Short mmCIF file of C-alpha atoms in Angstrom, two decimals:
data_model
loop_
_atom_site.label_atom_id
_atom_site.label_comp_id
_atom_site.label_asym_id
_atom_site.label_seq_id
_atom_site.Cartn_x
_atom_site.Cartn_y
_atom_site.Cartn_z
CA MET A 1 -5.41 5.56 23.40
CA LYS A 2 -3.18 8.54 24.10
CA ALA A 3 0.58 8.70 23.90
CA ALA A 4 2.68 8.08 27.00
CA PRO A 5 4.25 11.27 28.40
CA PHE A 6 7.29 12.60 26.55
CA ASP A 7 9.43 15.73 26.43
CA TYR A 8 9.37 17.86 23.32
CA ILE A 9 11.91 20.21 21.80
CA VAL A 10 12.00 22.11 18.53
CA ALA A 11 15.38 21.93 16.81
CA THR A 12 16.35 24.68 14.38
CA THR A 13 19.55 23.15 13.02
CA VAL A 14 20.70 19.64 12.13
CA ALA A 15 23.55 19.95 14.65
CA GLU A 16 21.11 20.76 17.43
CA ALA A 17 18.78 17.87 16.57
CA SER A 18 21.73 15.50 16.27
CA ALA A 19 23.12 16.54 19.67
CA ALA A 20 19.72 15.91 21.26
CA LEU A 21 19.51 12.48 19.57
CA ALA A 22 22.96 11.58 20.85
CA GLU A 23 22.13 12.20 24.52
CA PRO A 24 22.95 8.97 26.32
CA GLU A 25 20.29 7.04 28.25
CA ARG A 26 17.44 8.83 26.52
CA SER A 27 15.30 7.27 23.87
CA ALA A 28 14.71 10.14 21.50
CA SER A 29 12.71 10.17 18.31
CA LEU A 30 12.65 12.67 15.47
CA ILE A 31 9.30 13.99 14.35
CA ALA A 32 8.72 15.68 10.99
CA GLY A 33 5.26 15.19 9.50
CA GLY A 34 4.27 12.72 12.20
CA GLN A 35 1.89 10.77 9.95
CA SER A 36 3.35 7.40 10.95
CA LEU A 37 4.84 8.35 14.30
CA LEU A 38 1.72 9.85 15.89
CA PRO A 39 -0.40 6.68 15.51
CA LEU A 40 2.54 4.64 16.81
CA LEU A 41 2.79 6.94 19.83
CA ASN A 42 -0.94 6.80 20.45
CA LEU A 43 -0.96 3.01 20.25
CA ARG A 44 2.13 3.11 22.52
CA VAL A 45 3.99 0.93 20.06
CA ALA A 46 6.66 3.66 20.21
CA GLN A 47 7.39 5.24 23.59
CA PRO A 48 10.28 7.69 23.22
CA ASP A 49 10.91 9.95 26.18
CA LEU A 50 11.96 12.84 23.95
CA LEU A 51 10.46 14.05 20.68
CA ILE A 52 12.72 16.27 18.60
CA ASP A 53 10.70 18.32 16.15
CA ILE A 54 12.77 18.83 12.99
CA SER A 55 9.96 20.22 10.86
CA ARG A 56 11.37 23.77 10.99
CA ILE A 57 14.97 23.02 10.01
CA ALA A 58 15.54 25.04 6.83
CA GLU A 59 18.46 22.94 5.54
CA LEU A 60 16.16 19.89 5.35
CA LYS A 61 13.86 21.73 2.93
CA ASP A 62 16.60 22.30 0.38
CA THR A 63 15.35 21.02 -2.96
CA ARG A 64 17.14 21.87 -6.21
CA LYS A 65 18.14 20.51 -9.57
CA ALA A 66 21.83 19.97 -10.35
CA PRO A 67 22.94 19.02 -13.89
CA ASP A 68 23.18 15.31 -13.11
CA ALA A 69 20.78 14.86 -10.20
CA ILE A 70 17.93 16.41 -8.33
CA HIS A 71 18.35 16.97 -4.65
CA VAL A 72 15.20 16.43 -2.60
CA GLY A 73 15.21 17.74 0.96
CA ALA A 74 14.06 15.29 3.62
CA LEU A 75 11.18 17.53 4.69
CA THR A 76 9.62 17.57 1.21
CA THR A 77 6.03 16.44 1.67
CA HIS A 78 4.28 13.92 -0.55
CA ALA A 79 1.88 16.73 -1.49
CA ASP A 80 4.82 18.95 -2.59
CA VAL A 81 5.78 16.24 -5.07
CA GLU A 82 2.21 15.44 -6.08
CA ASP A 83 1.50 19.09 -6.84
CA GLY A 84 4.60 19.45 -9.00
CA ARG A 85 6.60 21.72 -6.68
CA LEU A 86 9.65 19.57 -7.47
CA PRO A 87 11.62 19.16 -10.68
CA ASP A 88 10.58 15.84 -12.19
CA PRO A 89 12.87 14.84 -15.07
CA PHE A 90 11.51 11.31 -14.68
CA GLY A 91 8.53 11.68 -16.96
CA GLY A 92 6.03 12.22 -14.15
CA LEU A 93 7.17 9.23 -12.13
CA LEU A 94 7.69 11.12 -8.85
CA ARG A 95 4.28 12.76 -9.08
CA LYS A 96 2.66 9.43 -9.85
CA VAL A 97 4.30 7.76 -6.85
CA ALA A 98 3.45 10.66 -4.52
CA SER A 99 -0.19 10.75 -5.55
CA GLY A 100 -0.57 7.05 -4.70
CA ILE A 101 0.57 7.40 -1.10
CA SER A 102 -2.24 6.87 1.40
CA TYR A 103 -4.70 9.77 1.06
CA ARG A 104 -4.42 13.52 0.68
CA ALA A 105 -4.63 14.47 4.38
CA ILE A 106 -1.62 12.22 5.04
CA ARG A 107 0.22 13.56 1.98
CA ASN A 108 -0.15 17.15 3.20
CA TYR A 109 2.03 16.42 6.23
CA GLY A 110 3.97 13.20 5.55
CA THR A 111 7.55 13.68 4.34
CA ILE A 112 9.81 11.70 2.06
CA GLY A 113 12.54 11.64 4.72
CA GLY A 114 10.13 10.35 7.33
CA SER A 115 8.87 7.64 5.03
CA VAL A 116 12.39 6.37 4.34
CA ALA A 117 13.47 6.68 8.00
CA LEU A 118 10.53 4.53 9.12
CA ALA A 119 11.62 1.88 6.58
CA ASP A 120 8.22 0.27 6.22
CA PRO A 121 8.81 -2.34 3.50
CA ALA A 122 5.42 -1.54 2.01
CA ALA A 123 6.04 2.22 1.73
CA ASP A 124 6.16 3.87 -1.69
CA TRP A 125 9.26 6.08 -1.59
CA PRO A 126 11.84 3.40 -0.74
CA VAL A 127 10.70 1.32 -3.73
CA CYS A 128 10.84 4.37 -6.00
CA LEU A 129 14.23 5.57 -4.76
CA ILE A 130 15.72 2.09 -5.10
CA ALA A 131 14.49 1.81 -8.70
CA LEU A 132 16.03 5.22 -9.47
CA ALA A 133 19.36 4.36 -7.77
CA ALA A 134 19.06 7.33 -5.43
CA LYS A 135 21.60 8.20 -2.80
CA VAL A 136 20.64 9.35 0.66
CA ASN A 137 22.52 12.13 2.42
CA VAL A 138 22.89 11.59 6.11
CA GLY A 139 24.31 14.03 8.63
CA SER A 140 25.06 14.52 12.31
CA ALA A 141 26.58 17.26 14.44
CA LYS A 142 29.99 15.89 13.49
CA ALA A 143 29.94 14.56 9.94
CA ALA A 144 27.95 13.95 6.78
CA ARG A 145 27.93 11.00 4.39
CA ALA A 146 26.08 9.75 1.35
CA LEU A 147 25.11 6.15 0.74
CA PRO A 148 22.93 4.20 -1.70
CA ILE A 149 19.35 3.99 -0.47
CA GLY A 150 19.52 0.19 -0.45
CA GLU A 151 22.32 0.37 2.13
CA LEU A 152 20.30 2.62 4.41
CA ILE A 153 17.31 0.31 4.70
CA ALA A 154 18.43 -2.69 6.73
CA GLY A 155 15.11 -4.48 7.12
CA GLN A 156 11.57 -4.10 8.35
CA TYR A 157 11.46 -0.74 10.22
CA ALA A 158 15.26 -0.85 10.53
CA THR A 159 17.91 1.42 9.07
CA THR A 160 21.68 1.68 9.33
CA LEU A 161 21.43 5.24 10.68
CA GLY A 162 23.69 5.94 13.66
CA LYS A 163 22.09 7.09 16.92
CA ASP A 164 22.92 10.76 16.18
CA GLU A 165 22.32 10.68 12.41
CA ILE A 166 19.54 12.40 10.49
CA ILE A 167 18.42 11.97 6.89
CA LEU A 168 19.13 15.28 5.15
CA GLY A 169 17.81 14.50 1.71
CA PHE A 170 18.17 12.43 -1.43
CA ASP A 171 20.14 12.76 -4.66
CA ILE A 172 18.25 11.16 -7.50
CA PRO A 173 20.34 10.82 -10.67
CA CYS A 174 18.69 12.46 -13.69
CA PRO A 175 18.02 10.16 -16.63
CA ALA A 176 20.10 10.75 -19.77
CA GLY A 177 17.05 10.74 -22.01
CA ARG A 178 13.42 9.70 -21.91
CA LEU A 179 12.50 7.46 -19.03
CA ARG A 180 9.70 4.93 -19.24
CA PHE A 181 8.12 3.47 -16.17
CA GLY A 182 5.35 1.17 -15.02
CA LEU A 183 3.99 1.11 -11.50
CA HIS A 184 1.67 -1.54 -10.13
CA LYS A 185 0.46 -1.67 -6.59
CA VAL A 186 -1.90 -4.12 -4.89
CA VAL A 187 -3.73 -2.67 -1.89
CA ARG A 188 -6.71 -4.07 0.02
CA LYS A 189 -8.46 -0.70 -0.01
CA SER A 190 -7.84 2.94 -0.84
CA GLY A 191 -5.14 4.50 1.29
CA ALA A 192 -3.78 1.23 2.65
CA PHE A 193 -0.15 0.14 2.51
CA ALA A 194 0.63 -2.13 -0.42
CA ASP A 195 0.58 -5.91 -0.13
CA SER A 196 2.82 -5.81 -3.16
CA MET A 197 4.18 -2.97 -5.23
CA ALA A 198 6.49 -3.08 -8.24
CA LEU A 199 8.07 -0.23 -10.15
CA ALA A 200 9.75 -0.89 -13.49
CA VAL A 201 11.97 1.82 -14.94
CA GLU A 202 13.68 1.84 -18.34
CA HIS A 203 16.29 4.44 -19.18
CA ALA A 204 16.85 5.70 -22.70
CA GLU A 205 20.08 3.69 -23.02
CA GLY A 206 18.16 0.48 -22.24
CA THR A 207 18.99 -0.25 -18.61
CA ILE A 208 16.04 -1.64 -16.72
CA ALA A 209 15.49 -1.56 -12.96
CA VAL A 210 12.53 -3.22 -11.30
CA ALA A 211 12.07 -2.63 -7.57
CA LEU A 212 9.64 -4.55 -5.39
CA GLY A 213 8.16 -3.74 -1.98
CA GLY A 214 5.18 -4.77 0.14
CA ALA A 215 4.95 -7.93 2.19
CA VAL A 216 8.73 -8.47 2.12
CA ALA A 217 11.48 -7.85 4.70
CA ARG A 218 12.72 -4.83 2.76
CA PRO A 219 12.28 -3.44 -0.74
CA PHE A 220 14.78 -4.75 -3.27
CA LEU A 221 15.71 -4.83 -6.96
CA LEU A 222 14.56 -7.75 -9.11
CA THR A 223 17.94 -7.92 -10.83
CA ALA A 224 17.57 -11.24 -12.68
CA PHE A 225 14.17 -10.11 -13.98
CA GLY A 226 15.54 -6.73 -15.12
CA GLU A 227 18.44 -8.39 -16.93
CA ARG A 228 16.19 -10.95 -18.60
CA VAL A 229 13.89 -8.20 -19.84
CA ARG A 230 16.82 -6.22 -21.16
CA ALA A 231 18.18 -9.31 -22.91
CA GLY A 232 14.86 -9.51 -24.79
CA GLU A 233 13.32 -12.56 -23.11
CA ALA A 234 10.16 -13.15 -25.08
CA THR A 235 8.37 -15.85 -23.12
CA GLU A 236 6.33 -15.24 -19.99
CA ASP A 237 7.66 -18.50 -18.53
CA GLY A 238 11.19 -17.16 -18.87
CA LEU A 239 10.26 -13.94 -17.12
CA ARG A 240 8.45 -15.81 -14.36
CA ALA A 241 11.50 -17.99 -13.77
CA ALA A 242 13.68 -14.88 -13.44
CA ILE A 243 11.27 -13.31 -10.93
CA ALA A 244 11.18 -16.57 -8.95
CA GLN A 245 14.98 -16.47 -8.81
CA ASP A 246 14.88 -12.89 -7.46
CA LEU A 247 12.16 -13.66 -4.93
CA LYS A 248 14.13 -16.62 -3.60
CA ILE A 249 16.83 -14.16 -2.56
CA GLY A 250 14.79 -11.06 -1.72
CA ALA A 251 11.67 -12.65 -0.23
CA PRO A 252 12.70 -16.10 1.03
CA GLN A 253 9.77 -16.15 3.50
CA ALA A 254 7.16 -15.69 0.78
CA ASP A 255 4.60 -18.51 0.61
CA SER A 256 2.97 -19.63 -2.62
CA TYR A 257 0.33 -16.89 -2.48
CA LEU A 258 2.89 -14.11 -1.99
CA MET A 259 5.04 -15.60 -4.77
CA ARG A 260 2.05 -15.39 -7.14
CA LEU A 261 1.21 -11.89 -5.91
CA HIS A 262 4.71 -10.45 -6.28
CA THR A 263 5.15 -12.17 -9.66
CA ALA A 264 1.90 -10.64 -10.89
CA THR A 265 2.79 -7.11 -9.76
CA ALA A 266 6.23 -7.33 -11.36
CA LEU A 267 4.77 -8.54 -14.68
CA ARG A 268 2.07 -5.87 -14.62
CA ALA A 269 4.58 -3.11 -13.89
CA LEU A 270 6.58 -4.32 -16.88
CA ALA A 271 3.53 -4.47 -19.15
CA GLN A 272 2.54 -0.96 -18.10
CA MET A 273 6.07 0.34 -18.75
CA ARG A 274 6.08 -1.19 -22.23
CA GLY A 275 2.71 0.38 -22.93
CA ARG A 276 4.05 3.89 -22.39
CA LEU B 1 -16.57 -3.52 -7.58
CA LEU B 2 -17.65 -2.20 -10.93
CA ASP B 3 -21.39 -2.24 -10.47
CA TYR B 4 -24.05 -3.34 -8.02
CA VAL B 5 -27.68 -3.83 -8.88
CA VAL B 6 -30.54 -4.51 -6.45
CA ALA B 7 -34.16 -5.38 -7.09
CA GLU B 8 -36.23 -5.25 -3.90
CA ASP B 9 -39.80 -5.36 -2.71
CA CYS B 10 -40.63 -3.60 0.54
CA GLY B 11 -44.29 -3.31 -0.24
CA THR B 12 -45.66 0.21 -0.14
CA MET B 13 -42.83 2.75 -0.08
CA ILE B 14 -43.74 5.42 2.44
CA ASN B 15 -40.62 7.50 1.83
CA PRO B 16 -38.77 6.32 -1.30
CA MET B 17 -35.68 8.37 -0.41
CA ILE B 18 -35.31 6.52 2.88
CA VAL B 19 -35.82 3.21 1.10
CA ASP B 20 -32.92 3.97 -1.25
CA GLY B 21 -30.75 5.17 1.64
CA GLN B 22 -31.40 2.05 3.69
CA ILE B 23 -30.53 -0.20 0.76
CA GLN B 24 -27.36 1.71 -0.14
CA GLY B 25 -26.23 1.72 3.51
CA GLY B 26 -27.00 -1.96 3.89
CA ILE B 27 -24.89 -2.74 0.83
CA ALA B 28 -21.97 -0.78 2.32
CA GLN B 29 -22.16 -2.92 5.44
CA GLY B 30 -22.53 -6.08 3.38
CA ILE B 31 -19.45 -5.22 1.33
CA GLY B 32 -17.56 -5.01 4.61
CA THR B 33 -18.70 -8.54 5.47
CA ALA B 34 -17.92 -9.77 1.98
CA LEU B 35 -14.47 -8.29 1.50
CA TYR B 36 -12.95 -6.79 4.65
CA GLU B 37 -14.26 -7.35 8.15
CA GLU B 38 -12.65 -10.14 10.12
CA ILE B 39 -11.41 -10.75 13.67
CA PRO B 40 -8.71 -13.40 13.31
CA TYR B 41 -6.93 -14.98 16.29
CA ASP B 42 -3.41 -16.37 16.45
CA GLU B 43 -2.59 -19.86 17.76
CA GLN B 44 -2.44 -18.61 21.36
CA GLY B 45 -5.93 -17.11 21.05
CA GLN B 46 -4.63 -13.56 20.82
CA PRO B 47 -6.99 -11.39 18.74
CA LEU B 48 -5.11 -9.94 15.76
CA ALA B 49 -7.50 -7.12 14.86
CA THR B 50 -7.99 -4.92 17.92
CA THR B 51 -7.95 -1.44 16.34
CA PHE B 52 -9.28 0.02 13.11
CA ALA B 53 -5.71 -0.11 11.81
CA ASP B 54 -6.13 -3.90 11.55
CA TYR B 55 -9.90 -4.27 11.34
CA MET B 56 -10.72 -3.14 7.84
CA VAL B 57 -14.03 -1.58 6.92
CA PRO B 58 -15.00 -0.29 3.49
CA CYS B 59 -14.74 3.47 2.98
CA ALA B 60 -16.46 5.62 0.36
CA PRO B 61 -14.10 4.72 -2.53
CA GLU B 62 -14.80 1.00 -2.00
CA ILE B 63 -18.57 1.32 -2.22
CA PRO B 64 -20.23 1.61 -5.62
CA LYS B 65 -23.45 3.55 -6.03
CA ALA B 66 -26.09 0.85 -6.26
CA ARG B 67 -28.66 0.80 -9.02
CA ILE B 68 -31.97 -0.01 -7.38
CA ALA B 69 -35.19 -1.33 -8.90
CA HIS B 70 -38.35 -1.35 -6.78
CA LEU B 71 -41.08 -3.95 -7.06
CA VAL B 72 -44.03 -2.67 -5.09
CA THR B 73 -46.24 -5.55 -3.88
CA PRO B 74 -48.19 -4.19 -0.91
CA ALA B 75 -48.47 -6.64 2.01
CA ARG B 76 -52.04 -7.65 2.83
CA THR B 77 -51.59 -8.00 6.56
CA THR B 78 -49.80 -4.78 7.56
CA GLU B 79 -50.80 -1.16 7.95
CA TYR B 80 -50.41 0.65 4.57
CA GLY B 81 -49.02 -2.57 3.00
CA VAL B 82 -45.43 -2.00 4.18
CA LYS B 83 -42.74 -4.71 4.61
CA GLY B 84 -39.36 -4.57 6.32
CA LEU B 85 -36.43 -3.26 4.30
CA GLY B 86 -33.66 -2.22 6.71
CA GLU B 87 -31.56 -5.40 6.60
CA GLY B 88 -32.06 -6.64 3.08
CA GLY B 89 -29.20 -4.67 1.58
CA ALA B 90 -26.67 -6.04 4.07
CA ILE B 91 -27.54 -9.70 3.62
CA ALA B 92 -26.89 -10.28 -0.06
CA PRO B 93 -23.38 -8.85 -0.74
CA PRO B 94 -21.29 -11.81 0.55
CA ALA B 95 -23.18 -14.25 -1.68
CA VAL B 96 -23.43 -11.79 -4.56
CA ILE B 97 -19.74 -10.96 -4.60
CA ALA B 98 -18.64 -14.58 -4.05
CA ASN B 99 -20.83 -15.63 -6.96
CA ALA B 100 -19.43 -12.83 -9.13
CA ILE B 101 -15.93 -14.11 -8.42
CA ALA B 102 -16.97 -17.70 -9.12
CA ASP B 103 -18.50 -16.51 -12.39
CA ALA B 104 -15.41 -14.55 -13.38
CA PHE B 105 -13.37 -17.75 -12.97
CA ALA B 106 -16.08 -20.08 -14.28
CA ASP B 107 -13.55 -21.96 -16.44
CA VAL B 108 -11.51 -22.87 -13.33
CA ARG B 109 -14.49 -23.61 -11.04
CA PRO B 110 -12.98 -22.46 -7.71
CA ASP B 111 -14.79 -23.00 -4.38
CA VAL B 112 -15.44 -19.41 -3.28
CA ASN B 113 -17.25 -19.97 -0.02
CA GLU B 114 -15.45 -18.24 2.84
CA THR B 115 -15.74 -14.57 3.76
CA PRO B 116 -14.19 -12.11 3.86
CA LEU B 117 -13.09 -12.79 0.30
CA THR B 118 -9.53 -11.56 0.79
CA PRO B 119 -7.10 -11.55 -2.15
CA ARG B 120 -5.28 -14.42 -0.45
CA ARG B 121 -8.42 -16.58 -0.06
CA VAL B 122 -9.57 -15.97 -3.63
CA CYS B 123 -6.11 -16.55 -5.09
CA GLU B 124 -5.65 -19.76 -3.08
CA ALA B 125 -9.10 -21.04 -4.07
CA ILE B 126 -8.23 -20.50 -7.73
CA ALA B 127 -4.82 -22.13 -7.37
CA ALA B 128 -6.38 -25.13 -5.57
CA ALA B 129 -9.03 -25.50 -8.28
CA ARG B 130 -6.40 -25.23 -11.02
CA SER B 131 -4.25 -27.94 -9.48
CA ALA B 132 -7.31 -30.18 -8.88
CA ASN B 133 -8.35 -29.64 -12.51
CA GLY B 134 -4.81 -30.48 -13.60
CA ALA B 135 -4.88 -33.70 -11.55
CA GLN B 136 -8.27 -34.63 -13.04
CA THR B 137 -7.09 -34.01 -16.57
CA LYS B 138 -4.01 -36.07 -15.86
CA SER B 139 -5.99 -39.00 -14.40
CA ALA B 140 -8.41 -38.83 -17.33
CA LEU B 141 -5.48 -39.15 -19.72
CA GLU B 142 -3.95 -42.08 -17.85
#
């Protein structure tokens, strides 16, 4: 199928794109890499009447390292991260996550901002950014704000972005020392979205964050599991009970198969982290 | 899939390269039947896989390079002693892969008999076998 007709403009500043988004009685959509949007347009699942191309806005490409955080511009592509064109004080975690996204042709164009804005619960970046306690910077023609990534993603393909708001980039806090991580992802075949994906991260001072995505309403932290691991829980039954407690809250719709699947990915991410 | 081995007999091989290609291609198709391809319907009869976004087929990374052994027993009743070979490769994979899974979980004895062998089907078959085994052990103890 082909996309339904739409108008197209190229914005050169955030203010311009935001003003176009805010136009009343128009359904406008931002396009950056287009790797998720174009198929949706072609299947006519999405039918905006205006596409605002933000791929040339310089301020969305701003990527730099501050003493306590790295700032990643929204237009950073998965391939930029995979190829190491980004500071990665996370022991290779960002590169590892980027290289596991779909396949290379998608990674050449797909952006981190686009991935988060789509809010697919099975996408890689939201899980990673939640585990790393990243903040997202959001701006419009009028104002800018920063909020924790978990507060941006409201549910399946839903965010708390205002009609005129654009994701500018992400601030990912730098770890104080060495960071260990384990990433386990279950996909039906190469390049597919994950049925379940868990990322376990341990900071030098001992804090542990385990984020889970996939067949859930939205990615979330397995807090009881993380705490139990940190407290030195030695038995697998104890760990499984903690994960079950987290899944009851974060994935209440999960049937027995999904419970087993998510539990397995969380335990494997942990085992992988401990092996590093 | 870690490995895939075929022994076949298509009689006289006229072009061995084509024989290998037919077998490898057939296996690719058979892996699709075994693991991926399915047209499910919802309760209202609505088909759920109407594009290649939902209808999964194996791609290159999912298909192992088959190791092939040829037994050459020329047919007595055909020209040159040839036999058919085009479909053989596609027929075996569902049974082969289902049996490999059954073998991997031989201690649990799951019923692995419905394709495609999705992670959900395999996991549920194992869970069902485990709980049936548990019930048996329990009734044996009682």
